[in-house]
PDB file of C-alpha atoms in Angstrom:
ATOM      1  CA  UNK X1005     121.570 124.095 107.571  1.00  0.00           C
ATOM      2  CA  UNK X1006     118.685 122.921 109.681  1.00  0.00           C
ATOM      3  CA  UNK X1007     119.208 121.760 113.239  1.00  0.00           C
ATOM      4  CA  UNK X1008     116.783 119.333 114.857  1.00  0.00           C
ATOM      5  CA  UNK X1009     116.486 118.463 118.533  1.00  0.00           C
ATOM      6  CA  UNK X1010     114.143 115.714 119.733  1.00  0.00           C
ATOM      7  CA  UNK X1011     112.765 115.376 123.227  1.00  0.00           C
ATOM      8  CA  UNK X1012     110.044 113.530 125.088  1.00  0.00           C
ATOM      9  CA  UNK X1013     111.264 109.963 125.006  1.00  0.00           C
ATOM     10  CA  UNK X1014     111.232 107.726 128.035  1.00  0.00           C
ATOM     11  CA  UNK X1015     110.022 104.521 129.622  1.00  0.00           C
ATOM     12  CA  UNK X1016     106.316 103.729 129.552  1.00  0.00           C
ATOM     13  CA  UNK X1017     104.174 100.677 130.161  1.00  0.00           C
ATOM     14  CA  UNK X1018     102.334  98.977 127.349  1.00  0.00           C
ATOM     15  CA  UNK X1019      99.091 100.792 126.610  1.00  0.00           C
ATOM     16  CA  UNK X1020     100.538 104.087 127.743  1.00  0.00           C
ATOM     17  CA  UNK X1021     101.243 107.305 125.860  1.00  0.00           C
ATOM     18  CA  UNK X1022     104.149 109.595 125.093  1.00  0.00           C
ATOM     19  CA  UNK X1023     104.531 112.780 123.103  1.00  0.00           C
ATOM     20  CA  UNK X1024     107.741 113.437 121.234  1.00  0.00           C
ATOM     21  CA  UNK X1025     108.791 116.913 120.162  1.00  0.00           C
ATOM     22  CA  UNK X1026     111.233 117.997 117.484  1.00  0.00           C
ATOM     23  CA  UNK X1027     112.394 121.592 117.582  1.00  0.00           C
ATOM     24  CA  UNK X1028     113.840 122.929 114.340  1.00  0.00           C
ATOM     25  CA  UNK X1029     116.178 125.882 113.933  1.00  0.00           C
ATOM     26  CA  UNK X1030     118.311 127.405 111.231  1.00  0.00           C
ATOM     27  CA  UNK X1031     117.089 127.580 107.627  1.00  0.00           C
ATOM     28  CA  UNK X1032     113.638 126.229 108.409  1.00  0.00           C
ATOM     29  CA  UNK X1033     112.101 128.221 105.539  1.00  0.00           C
ATOM     30  CA  UNK X1034     113.639 125.623 103.243  1.00  0.00           C
ATOM     31  CA  UNK X1035     111.838 122.687 104.861  1.00  0.00           C
ATOM     32  CA  UNK X1036     109.178 120.995 102.749  1.00  0.00           C
ATOM     33  CA  UNK X1037     108.346 118.030 104.989  1.00  0.00           C
ATOM     34  CA  UNK X1038     109.193 116.645 108.393  1.00  0.00           C
ATOM     35  CA  UNK X1039     109.290 112.990 109.276  1.00  0.00           C
ATOM     36  CA  UNK X1040     109.646 110.658 112.220  1.00  0.00           C
ATOM     37  CA  UNK X1041     111.593 107.448 111.881  1.00  0.00           C
ATOM     38  CA  UNK X1042     112.596 104.805 114.394  1.00  0.00           C
ATOM     39  CA  UNK X1043     115.288 102.207 114.736  1.00  0.00           C
ATOM     40  CA  UNK X1044     115.168  99.220 117.044  1.00  0.00           C
ATOM     41  CA  UNK X1045     118.321  97.291 117.992  1.00  0.00           C
ATOM     42  CA  UNK X1046     119.482  95.096 115.153  1.00  0.00           C
ATOM     43  CA  UNK X1047     116.898  96.492 112.743  1.00  0.00           C
ATOM     44  CA  UNK X1048     116.942  99.016 109.947  1.00  0.00           C
ATOM     45  CA  UNK X1049     115.603 102.506 110.398  1.00  0.00           C
ATOM     46  CA  UNK X1050     111.928 102.548 109.503  1.00  0.00           C
ATOM     47  CA  UNK X1051     109.435 105.236 108.617  1.00  0.00           C
ATOM     48  CA  UNK X1052     106.818 106.196 111.202  1.00  0.00           C
ATOM     49  CA  UNK X1053     105.029 109.358 110.068  1.00  0.00           C
ATOM     50  CA  UNK X1054     105.480 112.522 108.022  1.00  0.00           C
ATOM     51  CA  UNK X1055     103.854 115.917 107.681  1.00  0.00           C
ATOM     52  CA  UNK X1056     103.987 118.588 105.015  1.00  0.00           C
ATOM     53  CA  UNK X1057     105.543 121.683 106.492  1.00  0.00           C
ATOM     54  CA  UNK X1058     103.258 124.159 104.724  1.00  0.00           C
ATOM     55  CA  UNK X1059     100.105 122.209 103.884  1.00  0.00           C
ATOM     56  CA  UNK X1060      99.972 119.871 106.882  1.00  0.00           C
ATOM     57  CA  UNK X1061      99.394 116.734 104.832  1.00  0.00           C
ATOM     58  CA  UNK X1062     100.140 113.634 106.874  1.00  0.00           C
ATOM     59  CA  UNK X1063     101.189 110.086 106.123  1.00  0.00           C
ATOM     60  CA  UNK X1064     101.638 107.143 108.479  1.00  0.00           C
ATOM     61  CA  UNK X1065     103.179 103.725 108.474  1.00  0.00           C
ATOM     62  CA  UNK X1066     100.529 101.013 108.722  1.00  0.00           C
ATOM     63  CA  UNK X1067     102.024  99.818 111.998  1.00  0.00           C
ATOM     64  CA  UNK X1068     101.196 103.077 113.777  1.00  0.00           C
ATOM     65  CA  UNK X1069      98.085 104.244 111.937  1.00  0.00           C
ATOM     66  CA  UNK X1070      95.298 104.982 114.381  1.00  0.00           C
ATOM     67  CA  UNK X1071      97.680 105.079 117.362  1.00  0.00           C
ATOM     68  CA  UNK X1072     100.160 107.830 116.479  1.00  0.00           C
ATOM     69  CA  UNK X1073      99.426 111.391 115.392  1.00  0.00           C
ATOM     70  CA  UNK X1074     101.926 113.766 113.828  1.00  0.00           C
ATOM     71  CA  UNK X1075     101.353 117.505 114.019  1.00  0.00           C
ATOM     72  CA  UNK X1076     103.293 120.721 113.684  1.00  0.00           C
ATOM     73  CA  UNK X1077     103.353 124.208 115.080  1.00  0.00           C
ATOM     74  CA  UNK X1078     104.911 126.395 112.424  1.00  0.00           C
ATOM     75  CA  UNK X1079     105.193 129.390 114.733  1.00  0.00           C
ATOM     76  CA  UNK X1080     107.231 127.326 117.179  1.00  0.00           C
ATOM     77  CA  UNK X1081     109.019 125.458 114.369  1.00  0.00           C
ATOM     78  CA  UNK X1082     108.207 122.257 116.197  1.00  0.00           C
ATOM     79  CA  UNK X1083     106.840 118.914 115.081  1.00  0.00           C
ATOM     80  CA  UNK X1084     105.144 116.538 117.486  1.00  0.00           C
ATOM     81  CA  UNK X1085     104.460 112.825 117.530  1.00  0.00           C
ATOM     82  CA  UNK X1086     101.661 111.838 119.867  1.00  0.00           C
ATOM     83  CA  UNK X1087     101.926 108.127 120.569  1.00  0.00           C
ATOM     84  CA  UNK X1088      99.047 106.243 122.176  1.00  0.00           C
ATOM     85  CA  UNK X1089      98.368 102.589 122.962  1.00  0.00           C
ATOM     86  CA  UNK X1090     102.087 101.939 122.909  1.00  0.00           C
ATOM     87  CA  UNK X1091     103.279  98.382 122.440  1.00  0.00           C
ATOM     88  CA  UNK X1092     106.582  96.729 123.378  1.00  0.00           C
ATOM     89  CA  UNK X1093     107.380  96.477 119.669  1.00  0.00           C
ATOM     90  CA  UNK X1094     107.361 100.281 119.501  1.00  0.00           C
ATOM     91  CA  UNK X1095     110.576 100.294 121.543  1.00  0.00           C
ATOM     92  CA  UNK X1096     113.220 102.080 119.497  1.00  0.00           C
ATOM     93  CA  UNK X1097     115.257 105.225 119.107  1.00  0.00           C
ATOM     94  CA  UNK X1098     113.001 107.757 117.408  1.00  0.00           C
ATOM     95  CA  UNK X1099     114.531 110.259 115.010  1.00  0.00           C
ATOM     96  CA  UNK X1100     113.149 113.461 113.587  1.00  0.00           C
ATOM     97  CA  UNK X1101     114.155 114.418 110.043  1.00  0.00           C
ATOM     98  CA  UNK X1102     113.725 117.369 107.701  1.00  0.00           C
ATOM     99  CA  UNK X1103     113.368 117.272 103.943  1.00  0.00           C
ATOM    100  CA  UNK X1104     114.237 120.447 102.076  1.00  0.00           C
ATOM    101  CA  UNK X1105     113.639 119.246  98.519  1.00  0.00           C
ATOM    102  CA  UNK X1106     110.785 116.758  98.466  1.00  0.00           C
ATOM    103  CA  UNK X1107     110.013 116.012  94.834  1.00  0.00           C
ATOM    104  CA  UNK X1108     107.021 113.741  95.324  1.00  0.00           C
ATOM    105  CA  UNK X1109     104.826 113.276  98.362  1.00  0.00           C
ATOM    106  CA  UNK X1110     104.864 109.539  97.638  1.00  0.00           C
ATOM    107  CA  UNK X1111     108.564 109.496  98.537  1.00  0.00           C
ATOM    108  CA  UNK X1112     108.053 110.949 101.994  1.00  0.00           C
ATOM    109  CA  UNK X1113     108.611 107.595 103.694  1.00  0.00           C
ATOM    110  CA  UNK X1114     112.078 107.132 102.210  1.00  0.00           C
ATOM    111  CA  UNK X1115     114.902 107.878 104.686  1.00  0.00           C
ATOM    112  CA  UNK X1116     117.258 108.980 101.923  1.00  0.00           C
ATOM    113  CA  UNK X1117     114.811 111.762 100.997  1.00  0.00           C
ATOM    114  CA  UNK X1118     115.682 113.611 104.173  1.00  0.00           C
ATOM    115  CA  UNK X1119     118.584 116.015 104.472  1.00  0.00           C
ATOM    116  CA  UNK X1120     118.810 116.654 108.186  1.00  0.00           C
ATOM    117  CA  UNK X1121     118.411 114.401 111.191  1.00  0.00           C
ATOM    118  CA  UNK X1122     118.166 114.862 114.914  1.00  0.00           C
ATOM    119  CA  UNK X1123     120.202 112.928 117.456  1.00  0.00           C
ATOM    120  CA  UNK X1124     117.324 110.640 118.416  1.00  0.00           C
ATOM    121  CA  UNK X1125     115.355 109.995 121.578  1.00  0.00           C
ATOM    122  CA  UNK X1126     114.864 106.603 123.201  1.00  0.00           C
ATOM    123  CA  UNK X1127     111.379 105.203 123.658  1.00  0.00           C
ATOM    124  CA  UNK X1128     111.069 102.045 125.724  1.00  0.00           C
ATOM    125  CA  UNK X1129     107.744 100.285 126.190  1.00  0.00           C
ATOM    126  CA  UNK X1130     107.633  97.634 128.899  1.00  0.00           C
ATOM    127  CA  UNK X1131     105.197  94.740 128.821  1.00  0.00           C
TER     128      UNK X1131
END
């Protein structure tokens, strides 16, 4: 089992920044990749960014590329999502997820690849 706890969400004006954190505990040695997803009201959960747990490879959704940065601190077992130039359309509940058996890096954006999920943190961007 891997437990994930997100933090750092909040209310910010358009153009502002936030940094989300995801603290992992439990069988973290089994994690192969970590991802951030988001879900806005009435919409499906969508991929935001992912990072390889050991090699640090990163992958971003086109909608956030150049504005968001995913990083990890293996010693702290924490993954971060630095979000800059936030837009109202970024408003959503952001979820952290852990994949313990990633077969192909190309699948890292698929929600059903992930085995464990956090409870989510709300990000609201006002115009």
